[in-house]
Short mmCIF file of C-alpha atoms (C1' of nucleotides) in Angstrom, two decimals:
data_model
loop_
_atom_site.label_atom_id
_atom_site.label_comp_id
_atom_site.label_asym_id
_atom_site.label_seq_id
_atom_site.Cartn_x
_atom_site.Cartn_y
_atom_site.Cartn_z
CA UNK A 183 63.48 -122.94 138.35
CA UNK A 184 64.54 -120.74 135.39
CA UNK A 185 68.33 -120.48 136.18
CA UNK A 186 69.50 -117.08 135.45
CA UNK A 187 72.86 -117.24 133.97
CA UNK A 188 75.44 -114.94 135.78
CA UNK A 189 76.32 -113.39 132.33
CA UNK A 190 72.70 -112.28 132.02
CA UNK A 191 72.60 -111.09 135.51
CA UNK A 192 72.33 -107.41 135.47
CA UNK A 193 71.91 -104.87 138.37
CA UNK A 194 68.46 -104.25 139.98
CA UNK A 195 66.47 -105.64 142.72
CA UNK A 196 66.91 -109.41 143.13
CA UNK A 197 64.10 -111.83 143.17
CA UNK A 198 63.06 -112.92 146.64
CA UNK A 199 64.30 -116.30 147.34
CA UNK A 200 61.84 -116.65 150.26
CA UNK A 201 59.02 -115.90 147.90
CA UNK A 202 60.01 -118.83 145.65
CA UNK A 203 59.82 -121.13 148.59
CA UNK A 204 56.60 -119.68 149.87
CA UNK A 205 55.03 -119.96 146.40
CA UNK A 206 56.03 -123.70 145.87
CA UNK A 207 54.90 -124.47 149.42
CA UNK A 208 51.52 -122.83 148.86
CA UNK A 209 51.22 -124.69 145.51
CA UNK A 210 51.61 -127.93 147.24
CA UNK A 211 49.24 -126.84 149.90
CA UNK A 212 46.67 -125.89 147.27
CA UNK A 213 47.14 -129.17 145.38
CA UNK A 214 46.20 -131.06 148.56
CA UNK A 215 43.25 -128.94 149.48
CA UNK A 216 41.79 -128.23 145.99
CA UNK A 217 43.44 -130.78 143.60
CA UNK A 218 44.71 -129.82 140.06
CA UNK A 219 41.67 -128.72 138.35
CA UNK A 220 40.39 -126.31 140.94
CA UNK A 221 43.76 -124.90 141.65
CA UNK A 222 44.15 -121.20 140.52
CA UNK A 223 47.15 -119.09 140.42
CA UNK A 224 45.24 -116.33 142.11
CA UNK A 225 44.57 -118.60 145.05
CA UNK A 226 48.27 -119.62 145.32
CA UNK A 227 49.32 -115.98 145.34
CA UNK A 228 47.06 -115.39 148.16
CA UNK A 229 48.38 -118.24 150.14
CA UNK A 230 51.90 -117.28 149.46
CA UNK A 231 51.38 -113.64 150.50
CA UNK A 232 52.49 -112.45 147.05
CA UNK A 233 50.86 -110.67 144.30
CA UNK A 234 49.52 -112.62 141.31
CA UNK A 235 51.68 -110.75 138.93
CA UNK A 236 54.71 -112.10 140.66
CA UNK A 237 53.71 -115.68 139.84
CA UNK A 238 53.36 -114.83 136.20
CA UNK A 239 56.73 -113.10 136.02
CA UNK A 240 58.51 -116.47 137.32
CA UNK A 241 56.42 -119.32 135.57
CA UNK A 242 54.72 -119.36 132.42
CA UNK A 243 51.53 -120.94 133.90
CA UNK A 244 49.93 -123.42 135.96
CA UNK A 245 51.84 -126.42 134.36
CA UNK A 246 55.37 -125.07 134.98
CA UNK A 247 54.58 -124.09 138.50
CA UNK A 248 53.20 -127.45 139.49
CA UNK A 249 56.16 -129.21 137.94
CA UNK A 250 58.49 -127.27 140.16
CA UNK A 251 56.41 -127.78 143.21
CA UNK A 252 56.15 -131.64 142.70
CA UNK A 253 59.71 -131.96 141.65
CA UNK A 254 60.91 -130.85 145.13
CA UNK A 255 59.11 -133.86 146.49
CA UNK A 256 61.57 -136.23 144.88
CA UNK A 257 64.56 -134.50 146.23
CA UNK A 258 64.79 -137.01 149.07
CA UNK A 259 65.02 -140.08 146.77
CA UNK A 260 68.28 -141.91 147.37
CA UNK A 261 69.61 -145.28 146.36
CA UNK A 262 70.16 -147.29 149.45
CA UNK A 263 72.99 -150.06 149.76
CA UNK A 264 71.32 -153.07 151.38
CA UNK A 265 73.69 -155.68 150.18
CA UNK A 266 71.52 -157.32 147.63
CA UNK A 267 69.91 -156.42 144.49
CA UNK A 268 66.64 -157.54 145.75
CA UNK A 269 67.01 -155.51 149.01
CA UNK A 270 68.16 -152.37 147.07
CA UNK A 271 65.15 -152.51 144.59
CA UNK A 272 62.68 -152.98 147.48
CA UNK A 273 64.19 -149.91 149.38
CA UNK A 274 64.06 -147.56 146.40
CA UNK A 275 60.51 -148.75 145.34
CA UNK A 276 59.34 -148.20 148.90
CA UNK A 277 60.76 -144.56 149.06
CA UNK A 278 59.12 -144.00 145.59
CA UNK A 279 55.95 -145.38 146.78
CA UNK A 280 55.99 -143.16 149.93
CA UNK A 281 56.46 -140.02 147.83
CA UNK A 282 53.51 -141.11 145.39
CA UNK A 283 51.25 -141.71 148.44
CA UNK A 284 51.14 -138.03 149.44
CA UNK A 285 48.12 -136.38 148.15
CA UNK A 286 50.16 -133.33 146.52
CA UNK A 287 52.06 -135.78 144.44
CA UNK A 288 49.04 -137.69 143.37
CA UNK A 289 47.04 -134.71 142.55
CA UNK A 290 49.81 -133.01 140.56
CA UNK A 291 51.96 -135.47 138.91
CA UNK A 292 49.23 -137.19 136.69
CA UNK A 293 47.92 -133.83 135.67
CA UNK A 294 51.05 -132.41 134.36
CA UNK A 295 52.16 -135.48 132.64
CA UNK A 296 48.83 -135.40 130.88
CA UNK A 297 49.38 -131.85 129.95
CA UNK A 298 52.85 -132.79 128.78
CA UNK A 299 51.33 -134.78 125.97
CA UNK A 300 50.54 -131.78 123.84
CA UNK A 301 53.45 -129.55 125.28
CA UNK A 302 56.97 -130.70 124.29
CA UNK A 303 58.60 -127.93 126.43
CA UNK A 304 56.62 -129.19 129.57
CA UNK A 305 57.61 -132.76 128.77
CA UNK A 306 61.18 -131.77 128.62
CA UNK A 307 60.96 -129.88 131.93
CA UNK A 308 59.38 -132.99 133.56
CA UNK A 309 62.04 -135.29 132.20
CA UNK A 310 64.74 -132.98 133.42
CA UNK A 311 63.53 -132.13 137.00
CA UNK A 312 61.67 -135.54 137.75
CA UNK A 313 62.15 -138.43 135.49
CA UNK A 314 65.88 -138.40 134.85
CA UNK A 315 66.68 -138.42 138.64
CA UNK A 316 64.71 -141.58 138.90
CA UNK A 317 66.24 -143.11 135.97
CA UNK A 318 69.63 -142.52 137.40
CA UNK A 319 68.83 -144.68 140.42
CA UNK A 320 67.99 -147.60 138.23
CA UNK A 321 71.18 -147.13 136.11
CA UNK A 322 73.26 -146.81 139.44
CA UNK A 323 71.53 -149.94 140.98
CA UNK A 324 72.17 -152.06 137.97
CA UNK A 325 75.70 -151.18 137.70
CA UNK A 326 76.18 -152.16 141.46
CA UNK A 327 74.51 -155.51 140.94
CA UNK A 328 76.57 -156.35 138.11
CA UNK A 329 79.76 -155.48 140.25
CA UNK A 330 78.36 -157.79 142.87
CA UNK A 331 77.94 -160.48 140.30
CA UNK A 332 74.14 -160.64 140.75
CA UNK A 333 73.54 -159.99 137.00
CA UNK A 334 75.25 -161.22 134.10
CA UNK A 335 77.67 -158.86 132.55
CA UNK A 336 76.52 -157.12 129.28
CA UNK A 337 78.08 -154.53 126.95
CA UNK A 338 77.31 -150.82 127.84
CA UNK A 339 75.22 -150.51 124.82
CA UNK A 340 72.93 -153.32 125.66
CA UNK A 341 72.69 -152.13 129.16
CA UNK A 342 71.53 -148.78 128.20
CA UNK A 343 68.70 -150.03 126.30
CA UNK A 344 67.76 -152.32 129.12
CA UNK A 345 67.76 -149.67 131.74
CA UNK A 346 65.00 -147.68 129.76
CA UNK A 347 62.90 -150.96 129.89
CA UNK A 348 63.46 -151.65 133.46
CA UNK A 349 62.75 -148.13 134.43
CA UNK A 350 59.46 -148.13 132.54
CA UNK A 351 58.67 -151.29 134.37
CA UNK A 352 59.37 -150.10 137.83
CA UNK A 353 58.12 -146.46 137.78
CA UNK A 354 55.10 -147.62 135.74
CA UNK A 355 54.09 -150.49 137.81
CA UNK A 356 54.36 -148.42 141.00
CA UNK A 357 52.41 -145.48 139.52
CA UNK A 358 49.72 -147.71 137.93
CA UNK A 359 49.21 -149.56 141.34
CA UNK A 360 49.16 -146.24 143.27
CA UNK A 361 47.19 -143.94 141.05
CA UNK A 362 45.12 -146.36 138.84
CA UNK A 363 44.42 -149.39 140.83
CA UNK A 364 44.39 -146.83 144.02
CA UNK A 365 45.94 -149.54 146.42
CA UNK A 366 48.80 -149.03 148.67
CA UNK A 367 52.24 -150.12 147.58
CA UNK A 368 53.02 -151.39 151.11
CA UNK A 369 55.87 -153.76 152.08
CA UNK A 370 54.06 -157.04 151.17
CA UNK A 371 53.25 -155.74 147.75
CA UNK A 372 56.78 -154.47 147.00
CA UNK A 373 58.29 -157.95 148.06
CA UNK A 374 55.83 -159.68 145.57
CA UNK A 375 56.66 -157.27 142.98
CA UNK A 376 60.41 -157.53 143.42
CA UNK A 377 60.31 -161.26 143.22
CA UNK A 378 58.26 -161.14 140.09
CA UNK A 379 60.70 -158.60 138.49
CA UNK A 380 63.83 -160.69 139.32
CA UNK A 381 62.57 -164.20 138.71
CA UNK A 382 59.78 -163.72 136.18
CA UNK A 383 56.42 -165.34 135.70
CA UNK A 384 57.71 -168.84 134.82
CA UNK A 385 59.73 -169.32 137.89
CA UNK A 386 58.35 -171.89 140.16
CA UNK A 387 57.27 -171.00 143.79
CA UNK B 188 26.50 -144.47 129.73
CA UNK B 189 24.05 -143.94 132.50
CA UNK B 190 22.00 -146.89 131.98
CA UNK B 191 18.44 -146.26 132.58
CA UNK B 192 16.68 -149.16 134.39
CA UNK B 193 13.51 -150.33 132.59
CA UNK B 194 11.64 -149.85 135.95
CA UNK B 195 12.50 -146.07 135.82
CA UNK B 196 11.66 -145.99 132.17
CA UNK B 197 8.42 -143.96 131.79
CA UNK B 198 6.79 -142.47 128.77
CA UNK B 199 7.96 -139.55 126.90
CA UNK B 200 10.24 -138.56 124.06
CA UNK B 201 13.28 -140.93 124.17
CA UNK B 202 16.77 -139.72 124.07
CA UNK B 203 18.28 -139.81 120.51
CA UNK B 204 20.75 -142.59 120.16
CA UNK B 205 22.49 -141.00 117.30
CA UNK B 206 22.99 -137.98 119.49
CA UNK B 207 24.94 -140.11 121.77
CA UNK B 208 27.10 -141.33 119.06
CA UNK B 209 27.74 -137.86 117.52
CA UNK B 210 28.65 -136.29 121.03
CA UNK B 211 31.12 -139.06 121.68
CA UNK B 212 32.63 -138.91 118.39
CA UNK B 213 32.95 -134.97 118.68
CA UNK B 214 34.44 -135.38 121.99
CA UNK B 215 37.28 -137.52 120.60
CA UNK B 216 37.64 -135.34 117.67
CA UNK B 217 38.08 -132.33 120.05
CA UNK B 218 40.55 -134.24 122.27
CA UNK B 219 42.88 -134.73 119.16
CA UNK B 220 42.48 -131.15 117.91
CA UNK B 221 42.50 -129.29 121.27
CA UNK B 222 43.68 -131.66 124.02
CA UNK B 223 42.09 -132.10 127.36
CA UNK B 224 42.64 -128.74 128.87
CA UNK B 225 41.42 -126.66 126.03
CA UNK B 226 38.32 -128.88 125.36
CA UNK B 227 35.08 -127.20 126.19
CA UNK B 228 31.69 -128.61 126.40
CA UNK B 229 30.28 -125.77 124.30
CA UNK B 230 32.79 -126.58 121.57
CA UNK B 231 31.83 -130.41 121.76
CA UNK B 232 28.24 -129.52 121.51
CA UNK B 233 28.78 -127.33 118.41
CA UNK B 234 30.80 -130.04 116.67
CA UNK B 235 28.10 -132.64 117.38
CA UNK B 236 25.29 -130.43 116.10
CA UNK B 237 23.53 -130.38 119.53
CA UNK B 238 22.70 -127.95 122.19
CA UNK B 239 24.85 -127.44 125.02
CA UNK B 240 22.08 -128.09 127.38
CA UNK B 241 21.70 -131.59 125.97
CA UNK B 242 25.16 -132.41 127.01
CA UNK B 243 24.42 -131.34 130.54
CA UNK B 244 21.45 -133.50 130.75
CA UNK B 245 23.42 -136.52 129.94
CA UNK B 246 26.64 -136.18 131.67
CA UNK B 247 27.50 -134.61 134.93
CA UNK B 248 30.70 -132.71 133.44
CA UNK B 249 33.73 -132.90 131.27
CA UNK B 250 35.24 -135.84 133.25
CA UNK B 251 32.30 -138.34 132.71
CA UNK B 252 31.92 -137.47 129.05
CA UNK B 253 35.55 -138.01 128.22
CA UNK B 254 35.67 -141.12 130.17
CA UNK B 255 32.80 -142.64 127.92
CA UNK B 256 34.32 -141.16 124.75
CA UNK B 257 37.75 -142.81 125.51
CA UNK B 258 36.18 -146.07 126.77
CA UNK B 259 34.74 -146.94 123.26
CA UNK B 260 38.46 -147.04 121.94
CA UNK B 261 39.06 -149.98 124.30
CA UNK B 262 36.18 -152.01 122.72
CA UNK B 263 38.37 -153.53 120.14
CA UNK B 264 40.74 -155.16 122.73
CA UNK B 265 40.60 -158.89 122.33
CA UNK B 266 42.76 -161.76 123.80
CA UNK B 267 44.31 -163.55 120.85
CA UNK B 268 45.25 -167.23 120.85
CA UNK B 269 48.59 -167.56 119.54
CA UNK B 270 49.50 -170.84 120.96
CA UNK B 271 52.10 -169.97 123.57
CA UNK B 272 51.94 -167.60 126.52
CA UNK B 273 54.66 -165.40 125.24
CA UNK B 274 52.83 -164.77 121.90
CA UNK B 275 49.65 -164.10 123.63
CA UNK B 276 51.21 -161.46 125.68
CA UNK B 277 52.99 -159.87 122.84
CA UNK B 278 49.74 -159.90 120.82
CA UNK B 279 47.68 -158.13 123.64
CA UNK B 280 50.21 -155.71 124.46
CA UNK B 281 50.53 -154.71 120.95
CA UNK B 282 46.90 -153.95 120.64
CA UNK B 283 46.95 -152.05 123.92
CA UNK B 284 49.90 -150.13 122.56
CA UNK B 285 48.20 -149.43 119.32
CA UNK B 286 45.28 -147.85 121.28
CA UNK B 287 47.43 -145.78 123.47
CA UNK B 288 49.29 -144.42 120.41
CA UNK B 289 46.27 -142.64 119.21
CA UNK B 290 46.16 -139.03 120.23
CA UNK B 291 42.66 -139.12 121.68
CA UNK B 292 43.50 -141.85 124.00
CA UNK B 293 46.94 -140.16 125.14
CA UNK B 294 45.16 -136.79 125.59
CA UNK B 295 42.21 -138.02 127.50
CA UNK B 296 43.21 -141.01 129.45
CA UNK B 297 45.87 -139.62 131.70
CA UNK B 298 43.72 -136.53 132.33
CA UNK B 299 40.70 -138.51 133.55
CA UNK B 300 42.81 -140.69 135.66
CA UNK B 301 44.34 -137.51 137.28
CA UNK B 302 40.99 -136.16 137.99
CA UNK B 303 39.79 -139.49 139.42
CA UNK B 304 42.23 -139.12 142.28
CA UNK B 305 39.89 -136.57 143.98
CA UNK B 306 36.66 -138.05 142.69
CA UNK B 307 35.73 -141.49 143.89
CA UNK B 308 32.72 -141.91 141.61
CA UNK B 309 34.81 -140.98 138.55
CA UNK B 310 37.39 -143.52 139.53
CA UNK B 311 34.70 -146.16 139.89
CA UNK B 312 33.44 -145.26 136.37
CA UNK B 313 36.76 -145.59 134.91
CA UNK B 314 37.34 -148.88 136.65
CA UNK B 315 34.01 -150.34 135.38
CA UNK B 316 34.25 -148.95 131.79
CA UNK B 317 37.96 -149.23 131.02
CA UNK B 318 40.08 -151.00 133.65
CA UNK B 319 38.20 -154.03 134.50
CA UNK B 320 38.08 -154.99 130.88
CA UNK B 321 41.71 -154.87 130.48
CA UNK B 322 42.17 -156.93 133.65
CA UNK B 323 39.99 -159.69 132.40
CA UNK B 324 42.43 -160.25 129.54
CA UNK B 325 45.21 -160.93 132.02
CA UNK B 326 42.99 -163.13 133.95
CA UNK B 327 41.84 -165.23 130.92
CA UNK B 328 45.54 -165.25 129.56
CA UNK B 329 46.85 -166.68 132.92
CA UNK B 330 44.26 -169.29 133.20
CA UNK B 331 44.77 -170.49 129.48
CA UNK B 332 48.56 -170.65 130.07
CA UNK B 333 48.03 -172.71 133.22
CA UNK B 334 45.86 -175.10 131.23
CA UNK B 335 48.78 -175.38 128.75
CA UNK B 336 51.19 -176.15 131.60
CA UNK B 337 53.29 -173.08 130.86
CA UNK B 338 52.64 -171.70 134.30
CA UNK B 339 52.84 -173.72 137.56
CA UNK B 340 49.48 -174.32 139.07
CA UNK B 341 48.47 -172.24 141.96
CA UNK B 342 45.50 -171.98 144.19
CA UNK B 343 42.72 -169.68 143.07
CA UNK B 344 43.08 -167.43 146.02
CA UNK B 345 46.89 -166.89 145.18
CA UNK B 346 46.17 -166.52 141.56
CA UNK B 347 43.73 -163.67 142.18
CA UNK B 348 46.46 -161.78 144.21
CA UNK B 349 48.96 -162.31 141.36
CA UNK B 350 46.67 -161.28 138.51
CA UNK B 351 46.44 -157.78 140.26
CA UNK B 352 50.27 -157.52 140.35
CA UNK B 353 50.67 -158.76 136.72
CA UNK B 354 48.03 -156.27 135.51
CA UNK B 355 49.74 -153.33 137.23
CA UNK B 356 52.92 -154.48 135.62
CA UNK B 357 51.71 -154.91 132.07
CA UNK B 358 49.35 -151.89 131.91
CA UNK B 359 51.53 -149.65 133.93
CA UNK B 360 54.85 -150.39 131.85
CA UNK B 361 52.97 -149.80 128.60
CA UNK B 362 51.42 -146.69 129.73
CA UNK B 363 54.72 -145.26 131.16
CA UNK B 364 56.56 -146.21 128.11
CA UNK B 365 54.03 -144.34 126.05
CA UNK B 366 52.97 -141.42 127.78
CA UNK B 367 55.97 -140.62 130.01
CA UNK B 368 58.88 -141.76 128.23
CA UNK B 369 57.14 -140.83 125.17
CA UNK B 370 58.51 -143.56 122.92
CA UNK B 371 56.67 -145.99 120.86
CA UNK B 372 55.89 -149.58 122.10
CA UNK B 373 56.85 -151.27 118.91
CA UNK B 374 57.50 -154.93 118.17
CA UNK B 375 61.04 -154.97 119.23
CA UNK B 376 60.12 -153.23 122.70
CA UNK B 377 57.31 -155.40 123.18
CA UNK B 378 59.51 -158.57 122.52
CA UNK B 379 62.09 -157.37 125.08
CA UNK B 380 59.38 -156.57 127.60
CA UNK B 381 57.62 -159.90 127.38
CA UNK B 382 60.83 -161.85 127.68
CA UNK B 383 61.78 -159.67 130.91
CA UNK B 384 58.38 -160.31 132.23
CA UNK B 385 58.49 -164.12 131.64
CA UNK B 386 62.06 -164.80 132.69
CA UNK B 387 62.99 -161.94 135.01
CA UNK B 388 66.09 -160.00 135.47
CA UNK B 389 68.40 -162.64 136.67
CA UNK B 390 67.82 -164.86 133.52
CA UNK B 391 71.12 -165.25 131.67
CA UNK B 392 70.84 -163.92 127.80
"C1'" DC C 238 -5.76 -136.07 122.83
"C1'" DC C 239 -3.02 -135.55 126.86
"C1'" DA C 240 0.75 -136.33 130.06
"C1'" DT C 241 5.44 -136.78 129.82
"C1'" DT C 242 10.07 -136.36 128.63
"C1'" DA C 243 13.80 -134.61 125.28
"C1'" DC C 244 15.46 -131.02 122.55
"C1'" DG C 245 17.13 -126.38 120.80
"C1'" DC C 246 17.79 -121.83 121.77
"C1'" DT C 247 18.82 -117.61 124.54
"C1'" DA C 248 20.43 -115.26 128.14
"C1'" DC C 249 22.52 -114.88 132.54
"C1'" DG C 250 25.72 -114.13 137.02
"C1'" DA C 251 29.91 -115.91 138.64
"C1'" DC C 252 34.29 -117.00 138.08
"C1'" DT C 253 39.12 -117.49 136.01
"C1'" DC C 254 42.40 -116.04 132.94
"C1'" DG C 255 46.48 -113.42 131.68
"C1'" DT C 256 47.95 -108.71 130.80
"C1'" DA C 257 48.76 -103.51 131.55
"C1'" DG C 258 49.91 -99.72 134.25
"C1'" DC C 259 51.34 -97.39 138.16
"C1'" DG C 260 54.11 -96.05 142.28
"C1'" DA C 261 57.30 -97.89 145.82
"C1'" DA C 262 61.12 -100.89 147.14
"C1'" DA C 263 65.82 -103.08 146.74
"C1'" DC C 264 70.10 -103.78 144.62
"C1'" DC C 265 74.25 -102.20 141.48
"C1'" DG C 266 78.24 -99.19 140.05
"C1'" DC C 267 79.86 -94.60 140.25
"C1'" DG D 241 74.76 -90.43 148.35
"C1'" DC D 242 72.74 -90.77 143.38
"C1'" DG D 243 71.03 -92.47 139.04
"C1'" DG D 244 70.00 -96.68 136.55
"C1'" DT D 245 67.72 -101.16 136.73
"C1'" DT D 246 64.90 -104.62 138.02
"C1'" DT D 247 61.26 -106.53 141.17
"C1'" DC D 248 57.26 -106.04 143.96
"C1'" DG D 249 52.29 -105.00 145.27
"C1'" DC D 250 48.14 -103.28 143.92
"C1'" DT D 251 44.25 -102.36 140.89
"C1'" DA D 252 41.71 -102.79 136.96
"C1'" DC D 253 40.26 -104.78 132.56
"C1'" DG D 254 38.34 -107.50 128.43
"C1'" DA D 255 38.03 -112.08 127.02
"C1'" DG D 256 36.45 -116.40 127.67
"C1'" DT D 257 34.25 -120.61 130.24
"C1'" DC D 258 31.00 -122.55 133.34
"C1'" DG D 259 26.63 -124.35 134.78
"C1'" DT D 260 21.77 -123.23 134.97
"C1'" DA D 261 17.05 -121.40 134.27
"C1'" DG D 262 13.22 -120.27 131.21
"C1'" DC D 263 10.64 -121.13 127.17
"C1'" DG D 264 8.47 -123.05 123.07
"C1'" DT D 265 8.68 -127.11 120.40
"C1'" DA D 266 9.18 -132.07 119.03
"C1'" DA D 267 8.42 -136.88 119.81
"C1'" DT D 268 6.85 -140.59 122.34
"C1'" DG D 269 2.98 -143.80 125.15
"C1'" DG D 270 -1.50 -144.51 127.26
#
DNA sequence: CCATTACGCTACGACTCGTAGCGAAACCGC
DNA sequence: GCGGTTTCGCTACGAGTCGTAGCGTAATGG
């Protein structure tokens, strides 16, 4: 979404909002049927019922389009309040895993992340529209656990550093399980993962 | 490497082994300079000094070629014996992070994993030549730690299940840190990660 | 020496890309 | 209503890549 500042807004025919929605939906549909590599902008345009040139007027290319299409999948992500830190983690990880289980997320997410390695602007777009919203859940969850007394209090500076680490552990582990090991992150697995994350390897069973 | 079973081996001109090495090296070179998306087989062939048709005789396509080229990067991965579990983990994670820091690994690994989502044969190829070797390090490291008495003994069945989880946590976290968060997995970070992995979130500082 | 396989080279149709140009449509302020 | 402005749909285009076929040559083994 390239937000058009009201200052820049001039008179003229406005862009169709329904076209935006149709294009993004068509992109996800094409991701499911064709996957990333065989997805073409011409095909998406046909599916959405718009001209190919309209796509190029709004997005720089395939990468940016897919980022926006996939980002909408993560809109539903919420931090539940289940009473304990363990339950909160299990709840949010299960939501995350459910999104990653959808074929349009699998096909699109890894591909755009791979592309972002040589494209800083794309990485920033992914960070702003996908990653940061996930990281906020970790931040909020940790703050809530400290308020409950489940975690030892730390100074804010130390906490910020740790949140980055925890975030990489949670998101990275679930992504690896789902996309590399290609096995489902179901309730049994999430429980074992949460226990390991909270208690560590050295804890006795 | 499509191993030719000696039974199938017939007479005729043998395939050039030096050509194989030149092609894989050229592939990594192209990955560094062009990245995954702009890498073409015609370009690789030119760099390697072979004909484009030779490439297609040995590999089914871009995906399989890059898997083999990237797999060689992980040959150097070894499990050190540093005396303690914590030191062993830090050592192997630092090696893994060093490989992932190389641009040819960054550009190629995520891309082929993304492709493998819609291609089971490719996923199997990645598993056999890249993932399984990494997982073996976790398996050996855990066995050694139990022999030292650093981990509580578990029955072999339970251990196998846990190794999968630990592997996803270690590999997933390092990959996410390096490729998604795009920050270096240096010694300071690895120490903090190891501590969290061993002691868990609830441990007091 | 002969069968067999790999190699280098060229050429090819099919496809996708991203852009340009055009007329028509939709919205603004006057 | 009436210009000015922007978007839209459509068509067409050169450029680039793909994967394959065909051919003559080079390197093995029996």
